[in-house]
Coordinates of C-alpha atoms in Angstrom, one line a residue:
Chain A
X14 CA 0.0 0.0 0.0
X15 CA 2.5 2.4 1.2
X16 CA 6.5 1.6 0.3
X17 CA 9.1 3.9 1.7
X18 CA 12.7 3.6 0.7
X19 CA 15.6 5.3 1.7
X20 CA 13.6 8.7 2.5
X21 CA 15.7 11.8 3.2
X22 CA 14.3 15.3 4.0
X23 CA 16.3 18.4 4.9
X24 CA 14.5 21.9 6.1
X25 CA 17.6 23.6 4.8
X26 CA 20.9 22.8 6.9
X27 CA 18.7 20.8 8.9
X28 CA 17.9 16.9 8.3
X29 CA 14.7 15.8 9.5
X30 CA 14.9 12.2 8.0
X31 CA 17.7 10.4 7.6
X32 CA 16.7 7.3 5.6
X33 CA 13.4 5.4 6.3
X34 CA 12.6 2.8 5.2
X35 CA 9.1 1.0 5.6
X36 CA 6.2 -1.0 4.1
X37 CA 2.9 -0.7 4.9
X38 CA 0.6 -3.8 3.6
X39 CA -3.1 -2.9 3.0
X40 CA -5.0 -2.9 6.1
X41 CA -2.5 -2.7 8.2
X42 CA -2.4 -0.6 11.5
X43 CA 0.8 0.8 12.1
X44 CA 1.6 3.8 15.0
X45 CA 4.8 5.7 15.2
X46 CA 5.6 7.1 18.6
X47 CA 8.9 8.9 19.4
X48 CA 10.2 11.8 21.0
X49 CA 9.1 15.5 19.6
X50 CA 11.5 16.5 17.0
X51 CA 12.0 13.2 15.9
X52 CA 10.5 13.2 12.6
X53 CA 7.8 11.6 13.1
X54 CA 5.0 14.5 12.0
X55 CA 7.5 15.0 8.8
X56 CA 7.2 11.1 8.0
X57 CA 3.8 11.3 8.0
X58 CA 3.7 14.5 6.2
X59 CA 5.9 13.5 3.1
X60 CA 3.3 10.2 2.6
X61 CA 0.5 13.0 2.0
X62 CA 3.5 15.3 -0.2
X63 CA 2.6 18.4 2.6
X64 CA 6.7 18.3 2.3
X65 CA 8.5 17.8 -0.7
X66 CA 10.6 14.5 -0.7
X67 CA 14.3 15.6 -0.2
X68 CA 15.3 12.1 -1.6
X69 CA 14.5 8.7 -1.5
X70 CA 11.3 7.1 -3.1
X71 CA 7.9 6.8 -1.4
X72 CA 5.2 5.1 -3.4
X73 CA 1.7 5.2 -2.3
X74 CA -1.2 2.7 -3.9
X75 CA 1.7 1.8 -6.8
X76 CA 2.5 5.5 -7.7
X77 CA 5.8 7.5 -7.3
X78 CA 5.2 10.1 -5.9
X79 CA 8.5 11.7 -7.4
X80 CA 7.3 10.3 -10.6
X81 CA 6.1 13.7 -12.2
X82 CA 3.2 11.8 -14.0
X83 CA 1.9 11.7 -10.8
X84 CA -1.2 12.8 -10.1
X85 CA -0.8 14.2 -6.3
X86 CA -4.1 15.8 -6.2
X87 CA -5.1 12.4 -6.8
X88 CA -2.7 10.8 -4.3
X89 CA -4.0 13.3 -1.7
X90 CA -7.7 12.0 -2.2
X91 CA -6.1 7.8 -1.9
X92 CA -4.4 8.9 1.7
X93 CA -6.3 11.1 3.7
X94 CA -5.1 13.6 6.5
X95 CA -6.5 13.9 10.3
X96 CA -4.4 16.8 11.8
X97 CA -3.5 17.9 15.3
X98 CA -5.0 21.2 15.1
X99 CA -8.1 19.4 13.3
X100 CA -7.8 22.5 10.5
X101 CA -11.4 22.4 10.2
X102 CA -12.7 25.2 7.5
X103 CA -14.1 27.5 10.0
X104 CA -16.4 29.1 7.8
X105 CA -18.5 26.1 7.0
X106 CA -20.7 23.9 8.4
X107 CA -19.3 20.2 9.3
X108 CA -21.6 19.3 6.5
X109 CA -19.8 21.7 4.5
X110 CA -16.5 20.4 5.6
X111 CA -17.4 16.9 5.1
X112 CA -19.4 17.5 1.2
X113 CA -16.5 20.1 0.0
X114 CA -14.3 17.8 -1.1
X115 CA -16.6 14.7 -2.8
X116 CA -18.2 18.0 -4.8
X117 CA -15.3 20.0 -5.8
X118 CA -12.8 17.1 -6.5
X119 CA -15.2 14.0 -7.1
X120 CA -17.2 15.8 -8.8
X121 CA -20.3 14.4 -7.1
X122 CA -23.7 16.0 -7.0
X123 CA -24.7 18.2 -4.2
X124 CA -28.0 16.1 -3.2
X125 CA -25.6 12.4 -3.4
X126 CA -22.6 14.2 -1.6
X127 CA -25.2 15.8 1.6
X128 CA -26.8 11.8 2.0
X129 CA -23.0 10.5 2.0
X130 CA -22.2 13.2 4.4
X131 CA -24.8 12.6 6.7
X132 CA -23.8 9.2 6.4
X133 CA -19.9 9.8 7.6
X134 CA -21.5 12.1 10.3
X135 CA -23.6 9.1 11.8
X136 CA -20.4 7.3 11.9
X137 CA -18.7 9.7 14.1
X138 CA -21.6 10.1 16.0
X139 CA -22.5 13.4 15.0
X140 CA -25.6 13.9 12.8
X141 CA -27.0 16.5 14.8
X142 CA -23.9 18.6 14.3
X143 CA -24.2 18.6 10.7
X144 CA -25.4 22.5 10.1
X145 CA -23.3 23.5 12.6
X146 CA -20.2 25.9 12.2
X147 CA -16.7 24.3 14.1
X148 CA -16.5 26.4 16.9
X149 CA -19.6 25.8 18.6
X150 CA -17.6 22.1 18.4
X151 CA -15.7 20.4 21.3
X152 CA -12.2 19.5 20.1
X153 CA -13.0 15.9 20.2
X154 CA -16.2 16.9 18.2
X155 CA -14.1 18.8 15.7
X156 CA -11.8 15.9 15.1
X157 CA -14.6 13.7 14.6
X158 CA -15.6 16.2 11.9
X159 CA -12.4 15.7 10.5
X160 CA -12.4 12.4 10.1
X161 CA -15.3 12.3 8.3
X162 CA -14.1 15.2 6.0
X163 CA -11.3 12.8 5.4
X164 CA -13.3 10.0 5.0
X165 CA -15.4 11.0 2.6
X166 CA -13.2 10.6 -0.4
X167 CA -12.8 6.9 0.3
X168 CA -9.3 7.2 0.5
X169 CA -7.5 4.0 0.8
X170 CA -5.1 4.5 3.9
X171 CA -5.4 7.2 6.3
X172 CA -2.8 9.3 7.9
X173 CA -3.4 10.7 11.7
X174 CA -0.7 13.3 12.8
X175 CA -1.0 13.0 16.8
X176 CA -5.4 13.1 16.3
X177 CA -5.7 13.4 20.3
X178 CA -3.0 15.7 21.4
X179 CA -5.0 19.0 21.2
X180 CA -7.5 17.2 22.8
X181 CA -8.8 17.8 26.8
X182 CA -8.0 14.1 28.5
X183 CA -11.7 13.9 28.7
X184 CA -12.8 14.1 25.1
X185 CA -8.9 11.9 23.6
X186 CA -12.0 8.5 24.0
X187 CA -14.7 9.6 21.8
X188 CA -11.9 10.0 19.0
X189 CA -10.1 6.7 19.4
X190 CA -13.7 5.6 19.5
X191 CA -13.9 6.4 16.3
X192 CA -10.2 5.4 14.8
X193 CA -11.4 2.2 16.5
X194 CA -14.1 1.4 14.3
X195 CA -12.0 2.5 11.2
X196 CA -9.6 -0.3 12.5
X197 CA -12.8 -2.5 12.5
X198 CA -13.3 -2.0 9.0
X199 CA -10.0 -2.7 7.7
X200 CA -8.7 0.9 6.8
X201 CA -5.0 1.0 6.4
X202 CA -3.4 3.6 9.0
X203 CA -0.5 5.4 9.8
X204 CA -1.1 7.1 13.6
X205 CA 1.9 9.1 15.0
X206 CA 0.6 9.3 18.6
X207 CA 1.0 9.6 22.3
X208 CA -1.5 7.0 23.0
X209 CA 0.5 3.8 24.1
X210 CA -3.0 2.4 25.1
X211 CA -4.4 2.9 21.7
X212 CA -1.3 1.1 20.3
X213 CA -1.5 -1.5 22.1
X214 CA -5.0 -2.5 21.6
X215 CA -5.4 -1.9 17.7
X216 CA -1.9 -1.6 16.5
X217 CA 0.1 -4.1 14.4
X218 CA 3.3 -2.7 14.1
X219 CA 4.9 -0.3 16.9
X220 CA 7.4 1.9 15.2
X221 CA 10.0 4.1 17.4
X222 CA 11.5 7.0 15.5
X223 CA 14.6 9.4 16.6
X224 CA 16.7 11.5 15.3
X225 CA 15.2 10.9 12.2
X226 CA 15.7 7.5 11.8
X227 CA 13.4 4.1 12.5
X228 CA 15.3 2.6 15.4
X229 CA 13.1 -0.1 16.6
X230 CA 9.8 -1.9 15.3
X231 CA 7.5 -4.6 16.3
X232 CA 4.3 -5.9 17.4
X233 CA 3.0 -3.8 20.7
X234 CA 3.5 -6.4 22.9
X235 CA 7.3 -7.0 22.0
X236 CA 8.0 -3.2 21.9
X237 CA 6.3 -2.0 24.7
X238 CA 7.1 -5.4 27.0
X239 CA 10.6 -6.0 25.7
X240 CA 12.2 -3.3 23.7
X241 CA 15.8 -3.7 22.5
X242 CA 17.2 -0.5 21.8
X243 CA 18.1 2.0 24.5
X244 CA 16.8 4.7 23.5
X245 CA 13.6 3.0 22.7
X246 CA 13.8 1.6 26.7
X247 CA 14.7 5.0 27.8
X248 CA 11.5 6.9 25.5
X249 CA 9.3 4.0 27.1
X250 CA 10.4 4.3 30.5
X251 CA 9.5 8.4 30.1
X252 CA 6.0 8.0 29.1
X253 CA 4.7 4.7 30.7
Chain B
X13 CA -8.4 93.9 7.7
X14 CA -11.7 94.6 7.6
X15 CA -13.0 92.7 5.0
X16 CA -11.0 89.6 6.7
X17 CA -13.9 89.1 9.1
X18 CA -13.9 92.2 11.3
X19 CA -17.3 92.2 10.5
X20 CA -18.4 88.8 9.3
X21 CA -21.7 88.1 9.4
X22 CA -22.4 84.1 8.9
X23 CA -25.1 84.1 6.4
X24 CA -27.0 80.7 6.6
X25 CA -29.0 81.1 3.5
X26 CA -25.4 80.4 1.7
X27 CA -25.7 76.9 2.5
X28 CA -28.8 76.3 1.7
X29 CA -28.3 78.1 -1.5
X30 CA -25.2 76.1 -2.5
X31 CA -26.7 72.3 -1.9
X32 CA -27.8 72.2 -5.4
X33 CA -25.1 73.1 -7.0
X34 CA -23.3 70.9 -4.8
X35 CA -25.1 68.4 -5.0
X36 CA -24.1 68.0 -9.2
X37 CA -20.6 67.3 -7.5
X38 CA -21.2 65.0 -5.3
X39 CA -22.7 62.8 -7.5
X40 CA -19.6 62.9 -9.8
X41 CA -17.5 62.1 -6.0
X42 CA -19.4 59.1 -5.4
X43 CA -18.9 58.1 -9.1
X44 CA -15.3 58.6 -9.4
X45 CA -15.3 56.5 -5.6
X46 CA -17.7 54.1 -6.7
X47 CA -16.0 53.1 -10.2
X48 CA -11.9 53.9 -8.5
X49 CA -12.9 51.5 -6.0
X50 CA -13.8 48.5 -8.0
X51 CA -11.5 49.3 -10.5
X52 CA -8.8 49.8 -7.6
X53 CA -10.0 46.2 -5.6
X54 CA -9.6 44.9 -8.8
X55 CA -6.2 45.6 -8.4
X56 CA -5.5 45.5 -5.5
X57 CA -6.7 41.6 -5.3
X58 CA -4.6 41.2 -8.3
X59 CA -1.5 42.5 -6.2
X60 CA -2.2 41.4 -3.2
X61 CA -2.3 37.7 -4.1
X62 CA 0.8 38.7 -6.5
X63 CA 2.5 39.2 -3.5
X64 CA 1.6 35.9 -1.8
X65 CA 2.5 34.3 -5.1
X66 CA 5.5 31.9 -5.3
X67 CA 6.4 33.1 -8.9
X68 CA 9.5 35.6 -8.9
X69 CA 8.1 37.5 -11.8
X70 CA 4.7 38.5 -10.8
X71 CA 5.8 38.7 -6.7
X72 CA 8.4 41.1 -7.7
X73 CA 5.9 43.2 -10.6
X74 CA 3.2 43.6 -7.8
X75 CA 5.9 44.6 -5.3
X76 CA 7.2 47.4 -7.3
X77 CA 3.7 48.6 -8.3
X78 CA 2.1 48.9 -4.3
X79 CA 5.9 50.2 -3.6
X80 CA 5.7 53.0 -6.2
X81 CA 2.5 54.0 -5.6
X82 CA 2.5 54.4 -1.8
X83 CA 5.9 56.0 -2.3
X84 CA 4.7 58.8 -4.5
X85 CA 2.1 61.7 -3.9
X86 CA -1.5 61.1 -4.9
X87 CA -1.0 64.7 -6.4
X88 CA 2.1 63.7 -8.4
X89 CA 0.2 60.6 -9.4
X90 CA -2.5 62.4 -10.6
X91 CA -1.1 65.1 -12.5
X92 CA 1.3 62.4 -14.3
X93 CA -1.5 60.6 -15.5
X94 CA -3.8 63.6 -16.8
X95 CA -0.7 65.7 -17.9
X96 CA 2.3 63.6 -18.5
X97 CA 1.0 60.1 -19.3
X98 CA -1.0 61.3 -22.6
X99 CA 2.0 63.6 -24.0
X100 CA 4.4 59.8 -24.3
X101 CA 0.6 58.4 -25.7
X102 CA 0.0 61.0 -28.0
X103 CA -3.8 61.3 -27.0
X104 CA -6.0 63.1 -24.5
X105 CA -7.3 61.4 -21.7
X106 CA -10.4 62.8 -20.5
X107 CA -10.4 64.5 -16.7
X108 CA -12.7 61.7 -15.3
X109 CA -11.3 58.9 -17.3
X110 CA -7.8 60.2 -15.5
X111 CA -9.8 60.6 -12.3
X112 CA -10.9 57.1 -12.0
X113 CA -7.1 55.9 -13.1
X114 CA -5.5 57.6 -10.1
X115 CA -8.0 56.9 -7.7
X116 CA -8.0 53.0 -8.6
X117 CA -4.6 52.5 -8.9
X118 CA -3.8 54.3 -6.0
X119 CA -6.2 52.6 -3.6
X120 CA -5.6 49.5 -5.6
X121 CA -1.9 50.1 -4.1
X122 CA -3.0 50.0 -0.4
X123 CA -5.8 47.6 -1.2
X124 CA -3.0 45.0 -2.1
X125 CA -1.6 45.2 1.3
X126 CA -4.6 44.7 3.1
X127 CA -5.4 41.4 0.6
X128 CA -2.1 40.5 1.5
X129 CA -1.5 40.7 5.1
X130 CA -5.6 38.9 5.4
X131 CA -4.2 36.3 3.5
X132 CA -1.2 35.7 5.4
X133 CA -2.8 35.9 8.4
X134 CA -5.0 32.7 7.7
X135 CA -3.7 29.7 8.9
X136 CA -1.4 27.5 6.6
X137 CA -3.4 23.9 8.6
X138 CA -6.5 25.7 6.6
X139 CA -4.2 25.3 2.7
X140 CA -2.9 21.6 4.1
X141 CA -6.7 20.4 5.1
X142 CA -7.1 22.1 1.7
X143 CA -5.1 20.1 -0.2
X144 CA -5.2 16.8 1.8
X145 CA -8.7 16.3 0.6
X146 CA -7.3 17.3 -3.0
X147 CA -8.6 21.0 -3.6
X148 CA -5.9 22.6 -6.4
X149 CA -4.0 25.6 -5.1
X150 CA -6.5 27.5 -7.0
X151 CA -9.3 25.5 -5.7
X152 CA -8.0 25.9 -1.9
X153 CA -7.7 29.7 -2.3
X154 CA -11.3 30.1 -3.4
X155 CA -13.3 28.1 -1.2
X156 CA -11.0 28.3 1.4
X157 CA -8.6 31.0 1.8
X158 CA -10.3 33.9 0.4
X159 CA -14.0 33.5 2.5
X160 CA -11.7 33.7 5.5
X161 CA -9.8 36.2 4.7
X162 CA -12.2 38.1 3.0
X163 CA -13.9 38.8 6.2
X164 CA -10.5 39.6 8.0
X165 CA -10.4 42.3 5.2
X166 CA -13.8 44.5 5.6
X167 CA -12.1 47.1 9.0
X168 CA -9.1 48.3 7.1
X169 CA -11.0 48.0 3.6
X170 CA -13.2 50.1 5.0
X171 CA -10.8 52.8 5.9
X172 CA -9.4 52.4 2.6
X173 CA -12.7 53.2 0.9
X174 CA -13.1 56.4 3.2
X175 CA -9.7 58.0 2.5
X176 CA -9.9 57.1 -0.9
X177 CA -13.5 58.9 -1.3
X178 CA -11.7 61.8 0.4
X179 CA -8.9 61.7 -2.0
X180 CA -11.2 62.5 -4.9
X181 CA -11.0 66.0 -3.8
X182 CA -7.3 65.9 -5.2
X183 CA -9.0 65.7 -8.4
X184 CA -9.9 69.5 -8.2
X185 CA -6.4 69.9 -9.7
X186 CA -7.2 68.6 -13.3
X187 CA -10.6 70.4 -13.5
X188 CA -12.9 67.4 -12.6
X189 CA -16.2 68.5 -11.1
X190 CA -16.3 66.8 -8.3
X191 CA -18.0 68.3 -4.8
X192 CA -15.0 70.3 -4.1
X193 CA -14.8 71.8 -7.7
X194 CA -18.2 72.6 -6.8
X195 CA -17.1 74.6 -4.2
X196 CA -14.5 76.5 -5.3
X197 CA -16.6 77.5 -7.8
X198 CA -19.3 79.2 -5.8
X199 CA -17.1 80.5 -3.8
X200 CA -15.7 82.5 -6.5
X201 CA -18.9 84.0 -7.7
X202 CA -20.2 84.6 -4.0
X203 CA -16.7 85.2 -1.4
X204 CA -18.6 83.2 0.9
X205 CA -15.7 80.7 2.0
X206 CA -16.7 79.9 5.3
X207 CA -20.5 78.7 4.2
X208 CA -19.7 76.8 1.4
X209 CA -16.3 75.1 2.7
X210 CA -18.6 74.5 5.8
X211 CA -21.4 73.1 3.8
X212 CA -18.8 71.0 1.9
X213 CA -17.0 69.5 4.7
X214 CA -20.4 68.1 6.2
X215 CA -21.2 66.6 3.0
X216 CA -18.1 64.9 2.8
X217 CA -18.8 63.9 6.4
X218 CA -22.5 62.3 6.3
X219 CA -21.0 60.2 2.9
X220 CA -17.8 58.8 4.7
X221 CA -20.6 58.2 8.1
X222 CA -22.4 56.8 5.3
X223 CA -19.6 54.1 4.3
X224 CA -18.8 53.6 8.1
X225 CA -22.4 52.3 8.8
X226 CA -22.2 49.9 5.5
X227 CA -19.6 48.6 6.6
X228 CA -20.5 47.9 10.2
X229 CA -24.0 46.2 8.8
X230 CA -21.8 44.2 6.3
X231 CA -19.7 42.9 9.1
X232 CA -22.4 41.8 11.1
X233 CA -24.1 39.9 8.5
X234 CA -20.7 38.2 7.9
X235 CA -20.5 37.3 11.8
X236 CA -24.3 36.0 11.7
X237 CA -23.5 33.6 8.7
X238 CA -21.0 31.7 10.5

C-alpha cells in the first residue's frame, strides 16, 4: 500500500529524516511514537506530499510520488489527513466540511454528496452537528468532523498526525472511538501518537522513530514489554 | 483687515443656496469612488495575491507597483496621469477617465496590502486540510482561503474606501467636477468661503458616516453567517 525507501528530508541545513525505510501492507495498523522532533509529524507528512521529498522514493497505492506523471491531487484524495490542530474550514458547516471535497474534487452532486455526508456524520456520531459551524464544536467533536471530512473521499489509507494531542483528556475517547471502528473496517493507517494504550490495543506494528531515523519496530506487545534498543527503553520508560 | 472678518456676518442662506449646485458634484464624487474603488479592488486583489505568489516575476511586478505607488504623492500621481502620461501616448485622456485611473490605482496600491496581510494571516493547517482532501491551489484559495480572509479584510478595507473617497478632492487639480470643484466655484462668484467650505465638509462627512455604517452592517451579517 505504502512503500518507503531510503527517504531523506532536509528543512535547509537541517535533516529531518535520515533514511526510512518501511512497508505498509493494505490494512495494516501501524503507529509511530517517538520523541518530539524526531520526525515523526515529517514522516507522515511527506506520505500526503505536505513536504516535498528531499530524496529517496515513497510510493503510495503503486505511484511514485516523485514520478512527475503523478497525479498528487489524486494521491491526496487515496491517503487522507486527520491533523493535530483538526484544521477544520471555519467558515462552514461540518456538512460543508465533510461534502466540499466529494463535490469539488469528485465531482459528485450536491444532493448524493449531503446523504453520503450525513452518512460519515452518523459514523462519528454526530448527525445532529451537521449545520453547525466548528466552533460551537468540542475539540473531540471537531476531530470527529475531521475524520469524516477525510473519509469521505474513500481514501485508501489514512494518515493521523498526533489526532488526540490538542485534545482535553476527557474528550482523547470519543476520537479513538472512532479510529477504532475505522480499525474495525479494515482501513490501512498510519497514527503518530501519544497514545500507548491505543497502540497497544489496535496496532500491528509499533514503530519508534529518533533523530530521524526508525530505530526499533515490532508488534505492541514486544515493543512495549521488551524493547531492544536504549533509546527506545529510555522513551518507554518516560512516558509509561 | 476689515474685509477679513472684522465684520463677518455668517449668512445661513449660503448653505442652503449652495446644496444644489453641490449636489451636481457630489454625485460625480461618489462616481469617481464608486467606479476607483472597484476598478482599484480589482487591483489591489490582483496584487495582493501577487505578493503571496511563489512566482518571482509576478511577486516582484506587484511589489514594485504597491511600492511606487505608496511612495509617490496622490497629487504627483494624478497630474502624471492627466498631464504627462497622454503627451508619451500622443492622445488626451479625459479628466474623469484620469480621475478614475489615479483613484484605482492608487487605492488598488493600499488595497493589495490589506489582501495581503488577510491572507497571510490565515492559517497555513486551513491550505494543508485544503489540499489533503485534494482542492488545487487555486481550488483551496477560493473556497477556502479567500471566504476567511475576506472577512479579516472588511475594517481596514473600510478605511481604505473612506480615504480614498476623500482623496477624490485631489481631483480638483485637473478640473474634474467633483464636490470640491463645486465649491471652489461658488465661492468664486459669491466670497462666501466659510459657508460653502462648511457646507462642503459636512457633505463629505455624512458620505464617509455613510460608508462607516455599510460597513458595520456588512460585518455583522458576515458574523451572523457563521
Amino acid at each position: 500500500m505504502i512503500r518507503i525507501e531510503d527517504l531523506h528530508k532536509n528543512f535547509g541545513p537541517l535533516e529531518v529524516l535520515k533514511g526510512i525505510d518501511l512497508h505498509i501492507r493494505p490494512g495494516e495498523v501501524v503507529v509511530i511514537i517517538g520523541p518530539s522532533g524526531s520526525g515523526k509529524s515529517t514522516l507522515l507528512r511527506c506520505i500526503n506530499l505536505l513536504e516535498d521529498i528531499s530524496s529517496g522514493t515513497v510510493i503510495v497505492d503503486g505511484l511514485d510520488l516523485k514520478d512527475k506523471d503523478t497525479d498528487i491531487n489524486f494521491i491526496r484524495t487515496e491517503v487522507g489527513m486527520v491533523f493535530q490542530q483538526f484544521n477544520l474550514f471555519p467558515h462552514m458547516t461540518a456538512m460543508k466540511n465533510v461534502t466540499l471535497g466529494p463535490i469539488k474534487v469528485r465531482k459528485m452532486s450536491k444532493k448524493k454528496a449531503q446523504n453520503l455526508g450525513l452518512e460519515l456524520l452518523r459514523k462519528v456520531g454526530l448527525e445532529d452537528k451537521a449545520h453547525v459551524y466548528p466552533d460551537q464544536l468540542s475539540g473531540g467533536q471537531k476531530q470527529r468532523v475531521a475524520i469524516a471530512r477525510s473519509l469521505a473521499l474513500t481514501p485508501k489509507a489514512m494518515l493521523f498526525d498526533e489526532p488526540t494531542s490538542a485534545l482535553d483528556p476527557e474528550l482523547v475517547g470519543e476520537v479513538l472511538e472512532v479510529m477504532k471502528a475505522l480499525v474495525v473496517d479494515g482501513m490501512t493507517m498510519v497514527v503518530v501518537s501519544h497514545e500507548m494504550g491505543f497502540a497497544r490495543e489496535v496496532a500491528q506494528r509499533v514503530i519508534f522513530m529518533d533523530e530521524g531515523l526508525i530505530v526499533e519496530e515490532n508488534t505492541p506487545e514486544n515493543i512495549f514489554l521488551n524493547p531492544q534498543n536504549e533509546r527506545t527503553k529510555n522513551f518507554l520508560g518516560k512516558v509509561l | 483687515m476689515d474685509s477679513m472678518g472684522g465684520n463677518f456676518q455668517f449668512k445661513y442662506s449660503v448653505m442652503w443656496e449652495s446644496i444644489p449646485v453641490l449636489m451636481t458634484g457630489v454625485k460625480l464624487t461618489i462616481l469617481i469612488t464608486f467606479f476607483g474603488l472597484i476598478f482599484g479592488f480589482l487591483l489591489g486583489s490582483a496584487a495582493g495575491l501577487g505578493k503571496t505568489s511563489r512566482n518571482i516575476f509576478i511577486n516582484k511586478l506587484s511589489g514594485i507597483y504597491v511600492e511606487s505607488v505608496r511612495g509617490t504623492p496622490l497629487m504627483v500621481q494624478v497630474m502624471f496621469l492627466y498631464f504627462g502620461l497622454p503627451l508619451a501616448l500622443g492622445m488626451r485622456v479625459p479628466p474623469l477617465a484620469a480621475g478614475v485611473t489615479a483613484i484605482a490605482v492608487n487605492a488598488g496600491a493600499y488595497i493589495a496590502e490589506i489582501v495581503r496581510g488577510a491572507i497571510q494571516s490565515i492559517d497555513k493547517g486551513q491550505v494543508e486540510a485544503g489540499r489533503s482532501i485534494g482542492l488545487t491551489h487555486f481550488q483551496a484559495l477560493v473556497y477556502i482561503i479567500w471566504p476567511q480572509a475576506f472577512k479579516r479584510m472588511i475594517p481596514p478595507l473600510g478605511n481604505q474606501f473612506i480615504i480614498s473617497l476623500k482623496d477624490t478632492s485631489l481631483l480638483v487639480v485637473i478640473g474634474v467636477g467633483e464636490l470640491t470643484r463645486q465649491g471652489q466655484e461658488i465661492i468664486a462668484v459669491n466670497f462666501r468661503a466659510f459657508e460653502v467650505w462648511l457646507t462642503v465638509a459636512i457633505i463629505y462627512l455624512a458620505m464617509t458616516m455613510f460608508i462607516s455604517k455599510m460597513l458595520n452592517v456588512v460585518e455583522k451579517k458576515l458574523e451572523i453567517a457563521s
